[in-house]
Amino acid sequence: MSTQVDSTLALATSPRKGRRLKVKRRNTRGAGRMLVGLLPLVLGLALWEALGTDQSFSFPRPSSWWAAASDMWQAGELAPALRRTVLTFVLGLSASIVVGSALGWLIGASTRFHQALNPILEFIRSTPSVAIVPVATVLFGVSMRMSIVVMLTAIIWPVLLSTTTARRTITPVRLEMGHVVGLSRSDQMRKVVFPSLLPAIMTGTRVSASQGLIIALIIDIIGSGEGIGRVLVEKQQLYEAASVWALMVIIGLLGLVANGLVGAVDSYVQRGWRTES
Amino acid sequence: MAGDAQTNDEPEESASSPVYELKEVAVDLTGVLGTRRILSDISLTVHQREIVGIVGRSGTGKTTLMRALGGLTAPAAGELLLNGEPISGTPEGVVTIFQDYGNALLPWRTVAKNVALPLEGRMRRSEIRERVDRAIDSVQLRGRENDYLNSLSGGMQQRVQIARALAVNPAVLLMDEPFGALDALTKASLQDVLLDLHSHNDATIIFITHDLDEAIYLSDRTFVISGDVSAGDPGHLSLELDVELPRPRHQVRTRESPDYLFLRHTLGDAIDLARG
Ligand SMILES: Nc1ncnc2c1ncn2[C@@H]1O[C@H](COP(=O)(O)OP(=O)(O)O)[C@@H](O)[C@H]1O
Ligand SMILES: [Mg+2]
């Protein structure tokens, strides 16, 4: 019995579990399809609620999750933890988008830069972002500012690499056109180059965002000692299964909202001209 | 035409003053195979309001010549003067229309916004709107102003590019195989749009084509460019032909006239000779 508890809880807290949930979520994008896609989940939970007992050690009924969540909320554990994790995520992602697209733009614009940096970029690209966190934590410490730096080191790569490629592959005609019609340097950047990079920046952002939540939780757990990831691990160690389940749902919802927002921004900026490239 | 007086920025001083003067111009390009001479000994003079056509086989350096005229490539030797001055950078008042309209237009902008691109920040909004409207009218794209490019045919997209060029009221229009990618009917109608615009306008037009009929139909003068760059024979002008066919020209009647057929014959021979 107790081995079963451990393995269930370990599964719930492992980052791989989070990633698996994310895949399921991505397949169900689109409002209508999403509702249909959620149906089995809802049915499963209902069944669980009907057949389960509150005495179950590892599978407490879903209604007890809610109770656990409101207990944590009342105890003042949940709100600051959520705030902390969301802040790490939002600031880290924002920094990654800004720094990643700016660096990618620079690197992609210069053949020499690109040739010099390419081997390093390829190496980091193939290193799982999760593996970067412990190193970055050792290097940068665990304060809020440092959490952002750790996030940056871990998730900047998708944005940076896709922007670099996009900058390298802008057709010369497009840039020459800007000169020919007499655009100033800054207009050329604002009106020609930047919009050409935007789809790639958005694609990179989607990937960075989906890695970002995992990284934020890992920072909570092995770095800052605060945030929702930390609470999750504490509850696991206290064998509070209902709380663990509740936190997993909360984290799942966070991921859903984050992906939804990024997706919405993506479709907004590319409205009307989606068929390009 | 109404409004022309207001949009012609520079009143003509002497109608016959040369716009372009090229004296023994050579152009080198550096590629993976090292630096090669692409064009050599190009001498020509183009006057205001002229329409000059340049025909040649592919790979003879037509695009390279156009890029030199547009200030996108600097000559390696010789003298290239625009209005009496050497060209540095892309000169004001000279607009290139690219063959590759797909990449020369911005897909995230609507038709009207593409046409407005060169005007933004340079004049009042009301004036921009007026100019954009007029340019869109003149290429017969009224009603499509707010469409994105991906809903337009190739011919329409090329018309957007022409409208964008017209909106800046350029002194010189350089066109690199502007209708090369279009079907015959679309091509014919755009040729007529161009000639009609030119009859109301002081612009000098230099265009490239590999279509002999198009060269004769549009131009006042046609040059043949020949050579074989890869065999170490840089492109050069091998024939100059005065096209003294009356204007306005007509797609069917002009092409039936004996003068036209004679020119067509001469040009055909020259191109065949160029093949060597
Ligand atoms: N950047 C470059 N470096 C070296 N050679 C080039 C370059 N661009 C074009 N060429 C060569 O110059 C020749 C003329 O090219 P181009 O001017 O495009 O010809 P056209 O427009 O008449 O087809 C071709 O043989 C082409 O291979
Ligand atoms: Mg060409």
XYZ file of C-alpha atoms and ligand atoms in Angstrom:
581
model
C 0.000 0.000 0.000
C 2.594 2.512 0.982
C 4.737 1.836 -2.115
C 1.685 2.548 -4.218
C 1.200 5.875 -2.455
C 4.767 6.861 -3.120
C 4.726 6.022 -6.768
C 1.438 7.848 -7.355
C 2.629 10.953 -5.616
C 5.993 10.846 -7.279
C 4.258 10.678 -10.625
C 2.078 13.641 -9.787
C 5.020 15.812 -8.856
C 7.419 14.796 -11.599
C 7.869 17.298 -14.384
C 7.324 14.578 -16.977
C 3.777 14.263 -15.787
C 3.288 17.951 -16.420
C 4.641 17.591 -19.911
C 2.329 14.724 -20.685
C -0.661 16.767 -19.563
C 0.468 19.564 -21.831
C 0.461 17.329 -24.897
C -3.081 16.304 -24.152
C -4.023 19.939 -23.821
C -2.458 20.976 -27.096
C -4.468 18.361 -28.992
C -7.662 19.812 -27.664
C -7.098 23.414 -28.755
C -10.112 25.118 -30.263
C -13.137 25.806 -28.130
C -15.541 23.201 -29.519
C -13.039 20.425 -29.778
C -11.740 21.292 -26.327
C -15.139 20.759 -24.719
C -15.544 17.411 -26.459
C -11.993 16.516 -25.507
C -12.710 17.297 -21.853
C -15.712 15.005 -21.786
C -13.838 11.768 -20.897
C -12.018 13.643 -18.163
C -15.249 14.959 -16.680
C -16.853 11.519 -16.879
C -13.827 9.939 -15.256
C -13.903 12.425 -12.399
C -17.633 11.907 -11.900
C -17.124 8.165 -11.766
C -14.265 8.624 -9.363
C -16.433 10.834 -7.158
C -19.246 8.235 -7.167
C -17.140 5.159 -6.544
C -14.282 6.518 -4.461
C -14.108 6.948 -0.715
C -12.642 9.729 1.367
C -10.615 7.131 3.219
C -8.528 6.283 0.142
C -4.929 7.167 0.790
C -3.774 7.813 -2.755
C -7.077 8.338 -4.610
C -9.178 10.734 -2.500
C -12.440 11.743 -4.165
C -12.358 14.900 -6.293
C -14.664 16.724 -3.837
C -11.961 16.352 -1.190
C -9.526 18.121 -3.541
C -11.735 21.145 -3.452
C -11.857 21.023 0.332
C -8.081 20.707 0.430
C -7.696 23.631 -1.940
C -9.923 25.890 0.138
C -8.106 24.810 3.292
C -4.804 25.798 1.721
C -6.360 29.063 0.546
C -7.704 29.841 4.030
C -4.374 28.991 5.591
C -2.854 31.638 3.307
C -0.581 29.114 1.630
C -2.031 29.189 -1.828
C -2.266 32.835 -2.861
C 1.366 33.866 -2.186
C 2.633 30.632 -3.722
C 0.549 31.147 -6.838
C 1.628 34.758 -7.078
C 5.256 33.766 -6.770
C 5.114 31.056 -9.439
C 3.049 33.108 -11.848
C 5.379 36.061 -11.382
C 8.453 33.922 -12.024
C 6.776 32.508 -15.100
C 5.515 35.810 -16.530
C 8.696 37.771 -15.884
C 10.924 34.930 -17.043
C 8.920 34.425 -20.213
C 8.772 38.154 -20.948
C 12.509 38.491 -20.461
C 13.068 35.504 -22.728
C 10.903 36.969 -25.475
C 12.533 40.391 -25.350
C 16.136 39.270 -24.951
C 15.729 36.203 -27.159
C 14.229 38.043 -30.100
C 16.697 40.930 -29.824
C 19.687 38.589 -29.684
C 18.270 36.353 -32.399
C 17.768 39.394 -34.597
C 21.379 40.483 -34.098
C 22.861 37.032 -34.554
C 20.742 36.299 -37.599
C 21.632 39.613 -39.220
C 25.355 38.943 -39.155
C 26.850 35.960 -40.937
C 30.020 36.268 -38.915
C 28.172 36.318 -35.570
C 26.127 33.385 -36.626
C 29.083 31.306 -37.728
C 30.933 32.041 -34.505
C 27.998 31.251 -32.223
C 26.334 28.438 -34.101
C 28.143 25.500 -32.425
C 27.328 26.822 -28.951
C 23.721 27.483 -29.914
C 23.383 23.980 -31.329
C 24.800 22.500 -28.125
C 22.442 24.443 -25.887
C 19.525 23.750 -28.195
C 20.015 20.024 -27.680
C 20.387 20.314 -23.892
C 17.026 19.765 -22.135
C 16.047 23.025 -20.466
C 15.381 21.185 -17.199
C 19.063 20.264 -16.998
C 20.027 23.927 -17.163
C 18.167 24.870 -13.985
C 20.507 23.307 -11.384
C 23.523 24.809 -13.136
C 21.910 28.215 -13.408
C 20.798 28.044 -9.769
C 24.353 27.319 -8.713
C 25.553 30.209 -10.835
C 22.925 32.800 -10.037
C 21.395 31.918 -6.683
C 17.718 31.916 -5.790
C 16.311 35.418 -5.293
C 13.390 36.609 -7.425
C 15.719 38.428 -9.772
C 17.857 35.340 -9.985
C 14.806 33.154 -10.643
C 14.199 35.270 -13.706
C 17.779 34.817 -14.825
C 17.422 31.073 -14.348
C 14.188 31.089 -16.356
C 15.939 33.102 -19.024
C 18.854 30.696 -19.263
C 16.482 27.777 -19.518
C 13.763 28.953 -21.904
C 15.256 31.736 -24.013
C 16.477 29.235 -26.630
C 13.330 28.502 -28.595
C 12.700 32.235 -29.118
C 16.335 33.008 -29.813
C 16.885 30.194 -32.269
C 13.699 30.665 -34.236
C 14.289 34.423 -34.465
C 17.853 33.827 -35.644
C 16.668 31.513 -38.388
C 13.919 33.899 -39.420
C 16.320 36.823 -39.634
C 18.750 34.788 -41.693
C 16.071 33.726 -44.121
C 14.360 37.043 -44.859
C 14.532 37.263 -48.641
C 16.982 39.951 -49.781
C 14.317 41.365 -52.090
C 12.200 42.313 -49.105
C 15.031 44.281 -47.523
C 16.035 45.875 -50.817
C 12.448 46.906 -51.357
C 12.651 48.909 -48.145
C 15.700 50.761 -49.412
C 14.226 51.287 -52.841
C 11.060 52.931 -51.563
C 13.204 55.121 -49.324
C 12.407 53.865 -45.821
C 14.592 55.229 -43.055
C 16.651 52.762 -41.033
C 14.210 52.764 -38.173
C 11.196 52.407 -40.477
C 12.937 49.551 -42.214
C 13.341 47.822 -38.851
C 9.872 48.600 -37.547
C 7.880 48.088 -40.693
C 9.800 45.474 -42.648
C 12.220 43.448 -40.509
C 10.325 43.159 -37.230
C 7.032 42.010 -38.764
C 8.987 39.487 -40.833
C 10.347 38.013 -37.602
C 7.097 38.129 -35.665
C 5.708 34.719 -36.714
C 8.989 33.084 -35.693
C 9.055 34.999 -32.407
C 5.522 33.797 -31.697
C 6.373 30.196 -32.573
C 9.384 30.364 -30.282
C 7.248 31.942 -27.584
C 4.775 29.059 -27.690
C 7.578 26.579 -27.085
C 9.260 28.742 -24.446
C 5.962 29.222 -22.647
C 5.250 25.515 -22.462
C 8.732 24.890 -21.082
C 8.425 27.942 -18.862
C 5.834 26.571 -16.487
C 7.848 23.414 -15.915
C 10.931 25.486 -15.239
C 9.069 27.838 -12.889
C 7.930 24.837 -10.838
C 11.399 23.363 -10.793
C 12.796 26.670 -9.614
C 10.199 26.607 -6.821
C 11.258 23.126 -5.860
C 15.029 23.152 -6.102
C 15.726 26.857 -6.085
C 13.692 29.561 -4.407
C 11.906 27.354 -1.880
C 8.724 29.302 -2.533
C 5.854 29.052 -4.946
C 3.352 26.449 -5.943
C 5.941 23.815 -6.792
C 7.299 24.075 -3.283
C 3.844 23.670 -1.751
C 3.303 20.619 -3.939
C 6.438 18.936 -2.685
C 5.628 19.774 0.939
C 2.158 18.283 0.616
C 3.624 15.216 -0.978
C 6.035 14.766 1.895
C 3.168 15.162 4.367
C 1.114 12.550 2.458
C -1.709 15.023 1.947
C -2.935 13.345 -1.214
C -6.016 15.528 -1.681
C -3.889 18.653 -1.594
C -1.466 17.148 -4.095
C -4.302 16.347 -6.483
C -5.733 19.817 -6.019
C -2.395 21.433 -6.742
C -1.969 19.333 -9.840
C -5.305 20.580 -11.142
C -4.353 24.168 -10.331
C -1.059 23.799 -12.155
C -2.839 22.216 -15.088
C -5.201 25.180 -15.234
C -2.266 27.579 -15.088
C -0.730 25.853 -18.077
C -4.024 25.950 -19.919
C -4.410 29.676 -19.337
C -0.797 30.386 -20.295
C -1.000 28.441 -23.550
C -4.365 29.969 -24.321
C -3.043 33.506 -23.839
C 0.048 32.936 -25.956
C -2.079 31.326 -28.658
C -4.528 34.231 -28.606
C -1.732 36.788 -28.961
C -0.278 34.725 -31.807
C -3.517 34.638 -33.769
C -4.109 38.306 -33.057
C -0.776 39.506 -34.421
C -1.063 37.304 -37.487
C -4.696 37.968 -38.281
C -5.429 38.308 -41.970
C -2.179 37.019 -43.396
C -1.883 33.584 -41.859
C -0.977 31.770 -45.053
C 2.506 33.233 -45.245
C 5.456 30.817 -45.282
C -4.610 64.971 -65.918
C -6.113 66.676 -62.901
C -3.795 66.856 -59.940
C -0.614 66.254 -61.904
C 0.637 69.793 -61.515
C 0.442 69.400 -57.778
C 2.231 66.060 -57.581
C 5.096 66.743 -59.956
C 7.693 67.805 -57.466
C 10.207 69.091 -59.988
C 9.180 71.097 -63.000
C 11.048 69.915 -66.075
C 14.005 72.117 -66.887
C 15.047 70.765 -70.241
C 13.012 67.912 -71.624
C 15.970 66.333 -73.371
C 18.462 66.353 -70.504
C 19.758 62.839 -69.892
C 18.424 61.074 -66.822
C 20.957 58.270 -66.929
C 24.382 58.405 -68.508
C 26.445 55.250 -68.445
C 29.976 55.298 -69.825
C 31.796 51.996 -70.106
C 30.275 50.711 -66.908
C 31.425 47.347 -65.587
C 29.944 45.458 -62.647
C 31.611 42.701 -60.635
C 29.844 40.382 -58.244
C 31.370 38.180 -55.610
C 29.857 34.774 -55.093
C 31.003 31.366 -53.959
C 33.204 31.126 -57.050
C 34.994 34.356 -56.189
C 34.623 37.703 -57.901
C 33.429 37.650 -61.474
C 32.842 40.389 -64.016
C 29.148 40.226 -64.811
C 28.789 43.282 -67.030
C 31.367 45.161 -69.028
C 31.515 48.143 -71.324
C 27.920 49.241 -70.864
C 27.383 52.660 -72.411
C 23.964 54.147 -72.781
C 22.078 57.365 -72.308
C 18.446 57.544 -71.266
C 16.424 60.717 -71.595
C 13.483 61.960 -69.628
C 10.117 60.354 -70.455
C 11.761 57.677 -72.522
C 10.700 54.070 -72.242
C 13.757 51.893 -72.700
C 13.584 48.136 -72.956
C 16.433 45.728 -72.359
C 16.115 42.203 -73.729
C 18.439 39.294 -73.328
C 18.671 35.624 -72.501
C 18.723 34.622 -68.914
C 22.038 34.924 -67.120
C 23.300 37.756 -69.323
C 23.284 40.248 -66.474
C 19.970 42.035 -66.952
C 19.077 42.011 -63.278
C 22.601 43.092 -62.403
C 22.299 46.079 -64.741
C 19.002 47.024 -63.161
C 20.480 46.781 -59.692
C 23.313 49.071 -60.732
C 20.811 51.594 -62.097
C 18.831 51.415 -58.867
C 21.907 51.941 -56.699
C 21.756 48.438 -55.200
C 25.106 47.444 -56.711
C 28.035 49.782 -57.307
C 29.872 49.693 -60.633
C 33.429 48.336 -60.598
C 34.529 50.588 -63.455
C 33.188 53.315 -65.693
C 30.833 56.147 -64.940
C 27.201 55.834 -63.917
C 25.492 59.205 -63.652
C 21.943 59.978 -62.631
C 20.912 63.533 -63.449
C 24.591 64.285 -63.901
C 25.654 62.956 -60.496
C 27.265 59.646 -59.564
C 24.865 57.328 -57.772
C 25.472 56.531 -54.143
C 22.987 54.305 -52.376
C 19.418 54.038 -53.581
C 18.601 57.424 -55.100
C 15.428 59.366 -54.328
C 12.911 59.376 -57.101
C 14.086 56.077 -58.542
C 11.861 53.132 -57.749
C 12.516 49.526 -58.703
C 9.645 47.175 -59.408
C 10.826 43.665 -58.655
C 9.914 40.603 -60.614
C 9.441 38.760 -57.331
C 6.321 40.674 -56.270
C 5.541 38.056 -53.642
C 8.543 39.115 -51.596
C 8.511 42.760 -52.572
C 5.132 43.279 -50.901
C 4.382 42.956 -47.200
C 1.813 40.235 -46.520
C 0.825 41.669 -43.139
C -0.367 44.869 -44.774
C -3.502 45.356 -46.794
C -3.349 46.573 -50.381
C -3.839 50.199 -49.342
C -1.248 49.947 -46.566
C 1.293 48.436 -48.922
C 0.784 51.291 -51.323
C 1.034 53.799 -48.475
C 4.308 52.363 -47.116
C 6.703 54.795 -48.846
C 4.531 57.792 -47.978
C 4.048 57.226 -44.260
C 5.542 59.933 -42.120
C 6.302 62.135 -45.099
C 3.040 63.948 -45.612
C -0.339 64.568 -44.074
C -2.678 61.619 -43.712
C -5.210 63.185 -46.014
C -2.603 63.574 -48.710
C -1.434 59.999 -48.271
C -4.971 58.779 -48.633
C -5.475 60.856 -51.738
C -2.316 59.581 -53.383
C -3.005 55.980 -52.421
C -6.526 56.229 -53.817
C -5.258 57.654 -57.068
C -2.542 55.001 -57.412
C -4.991 52.206 -56.679
C -7.407 53.638 -59.220
C -4.762 53.829 -61.885
C -3.942 50.139 -61.623
C -7.643 49.305 -61.440
C -7.663 47.785 -57.991
C -10.505 49.854 -56.569
C -12.534 47.751 -54.173
C -9.576 45.643 -53.057
C -7.960 48.303 -50.817
C -8.615 46.471 -47.585
C -7.740 42.985 -48.774
C -4.617 41.197 -47.700
C -2.295 40.052 -50.465
C -2.929 36.351 -50.043
C -6.412 36.844 -51.482
C -5.048 38.485 -54.655
C -3.913 36.845 -57.887
C -0.333 37.272 -59.097
C -1.384 39.906 -61.595
C -3.176 41.895 -58.908
C -0.185 41.668 -56.597
C 2.083 42.997 -59.303
C -0.396 45.836 -59.796
C -0.128 46.613 -56.093
C 3.616 46.901 -56.502
C 3.171 49.212 -59.471
C 0.677 51.293 -57.495
C 3.151 51.589 -54.623
C 5.771 52.842 -57.044
C 3.334 55.297 -58.631
C 2.273 56.647 -55.261
C 5.707 58.164 -54.708
C 5.444 59.799 -58.119
C 8.919 58.645 -59.153
C 11.045 60.316 -61.775
C 12.385 56.930 -62.845
C 10.726 53.532 -62.807
C 13.023 50.528 -63.083
C 11.195 47.321 -63.799
C 12.893 43.927 -63.717
C 10.795 41.521 -65.767
C 7.697 43.036 -64.222
C 5.228 40.841 -66.081
C 7.453 37.808 -66.513
C 5.550 35.597 -64.111
C 2.090 36.442 -65.406
C -0.168 34.797 -67.950
C -0.451 36.310 -71.443
C -3.764 38.088 -70.962
C -2.864 39.612 -67.614
C 0.440 40.649 -69.087
C -1.216 42.393 -72.044
C -3.591 44.302 -69.802
C -0.807 45.417 -67.462
C 1.272 46.543 -70.444
C -1.598 48.779 -71.436
C -2.060 50.045 -67.887
C 1.593 51.008 -67.902
C 1.466 52.769 -71.265
C -1.668 54.608 -70.270
C -0.056 55.800 -67.050
C 3.027 56.892 -68.901
C 1.003 58.991 -71.318
C -0.148 61.124 -68.354
C 3.148 61.271 -66.602
C 6.732 62.456 -66.933
C 8.413 59.352 -65.592
C 11.304 57.697 -67.353
C 10.872 53.945 -67.568
C 13.579 51.345 -67.995
C 12.392 47.771 -68.077
C 13.849 44.341 -68.564
C 12.198 41.500 -70.356
C 13.005 38.271 -72.088
C 9.950 38.747 -74.275
C 10.856 40.372 -77.615
C 7.270 41.394 -78.323
C 6.942 43.094 -74.982
C 10.189 44.946 -75.563
C 9.013 46.378 -78.876
C 5.440 46.990 -77.823
C 6.362 49.103 -74.817
C 9.580 50.865 -75.667
C 10.928 53.891 -77.512
C 14.290 52.188 -77.680
C 15.304 48.603 -77.105
C 18.731 47.258 -76.245
C 19.891 43.701 -76.589
C 22.190 42.488 -73.873
C 24.267 39.422 -74.628
C 27.188 37.487 -73.286
C 27.849 34.344 -71.315
C 29.061 35.196 -67.859
C 29.945 31.642 -66.884
C 32.119 31.301 -70.015
C 34.026 34.451 -69.143
C 32.101 36.688 -71.532
C 30.487 39.424 -69.402
C 27.162 40.864 -70.482
C 27.346 43.791 -72.889
C 24.938 45.715 -75.080
C 25.044 44.199 -78.547
C 22.280 46.116 -80.333
C 20.363 49.364 -79.993
C 17.082 49.604 -81.808
C 14.914 52.701 -82.200
C 11.270 51.748 -81.963
C 9.452 54.479 -83.850
C 6.003 53.019 -83.721
C 3.175 55.513 -83.202
C 1.546 55.883 -79.813
C -0.943 55.096 -78.409
C -0.168 51.532 -79.240
C -2.680 48.798 -79.644
C -2.264 45.175 -78.632
C -3.528 43.844 -81.953
C -3.047 46.573 -84.572
C 0.436 47.628 -83.492
C 1.639 44.061 -83.570
C 0.321 43.664 -87.131
C 2.105 46.674 -88.641
C 4.982 46.034 -91.071
C 7.274 48.273 -89.018
C 6.582 46.176 -85.954
C 7.271 42.961 -87.825
C 10.511 44.363 -89.182
C 11.665 45.349 -85.689
C 10.625 41.987 -84.354
C 12.667 40.298 -87.070
C 15.759 42.400 -86.416
C 15.549 41.795 -82.690
C 15.005 38.081 -83.166
C 18.098 37.864 -85.336
C 20.132 39.776 -82.790
C 19.095 37.459 -79.992
C 19.845 34.401 -82.088
C 23.264 35.841 -82.899
C 23.771 36.445 -79.225
C 23.247 32.759 -78.652
C 26.357 32.308 -80.823
N 25.949 37.544 -56.239
C 26.462 37.012 -57.361
N 27.734 36.564 -57.385
C 28.268 36.015 -58.476
N 27.611 35.849 -59.604
C 26.337 36.264 -59.665
C 25.688 36.861 -58.546
N 24.421 37.162 -58.898
C 24.294 36.775 -60.174
N 25.424 36.232 -60.643
C 25.681 35.720 -61.992
O 25.633 36.813 -62.866
C 25.037 36.442 -64.072
C 23.956 37.439 -64.430
O 22.942 37.369 -63.472
P 21.625 38.238 -63.616
O 22.007 39.661 -63.652
O 20.684 37.808 -62.565
O 21.116 37.776 -65.051
P 19.674 37.903 -65.726
O 18.843 38.818 -64.920
O 19.964 38.421 -67.087
O 19.127 36.517 -65.801
C 24.528 35.023 -63.934
O 25.401 34.161 -64.621
C 24.601 34.777 -62.443
O 24.966 33.434 -62.206
Mg 16.959 38.493 -63.903
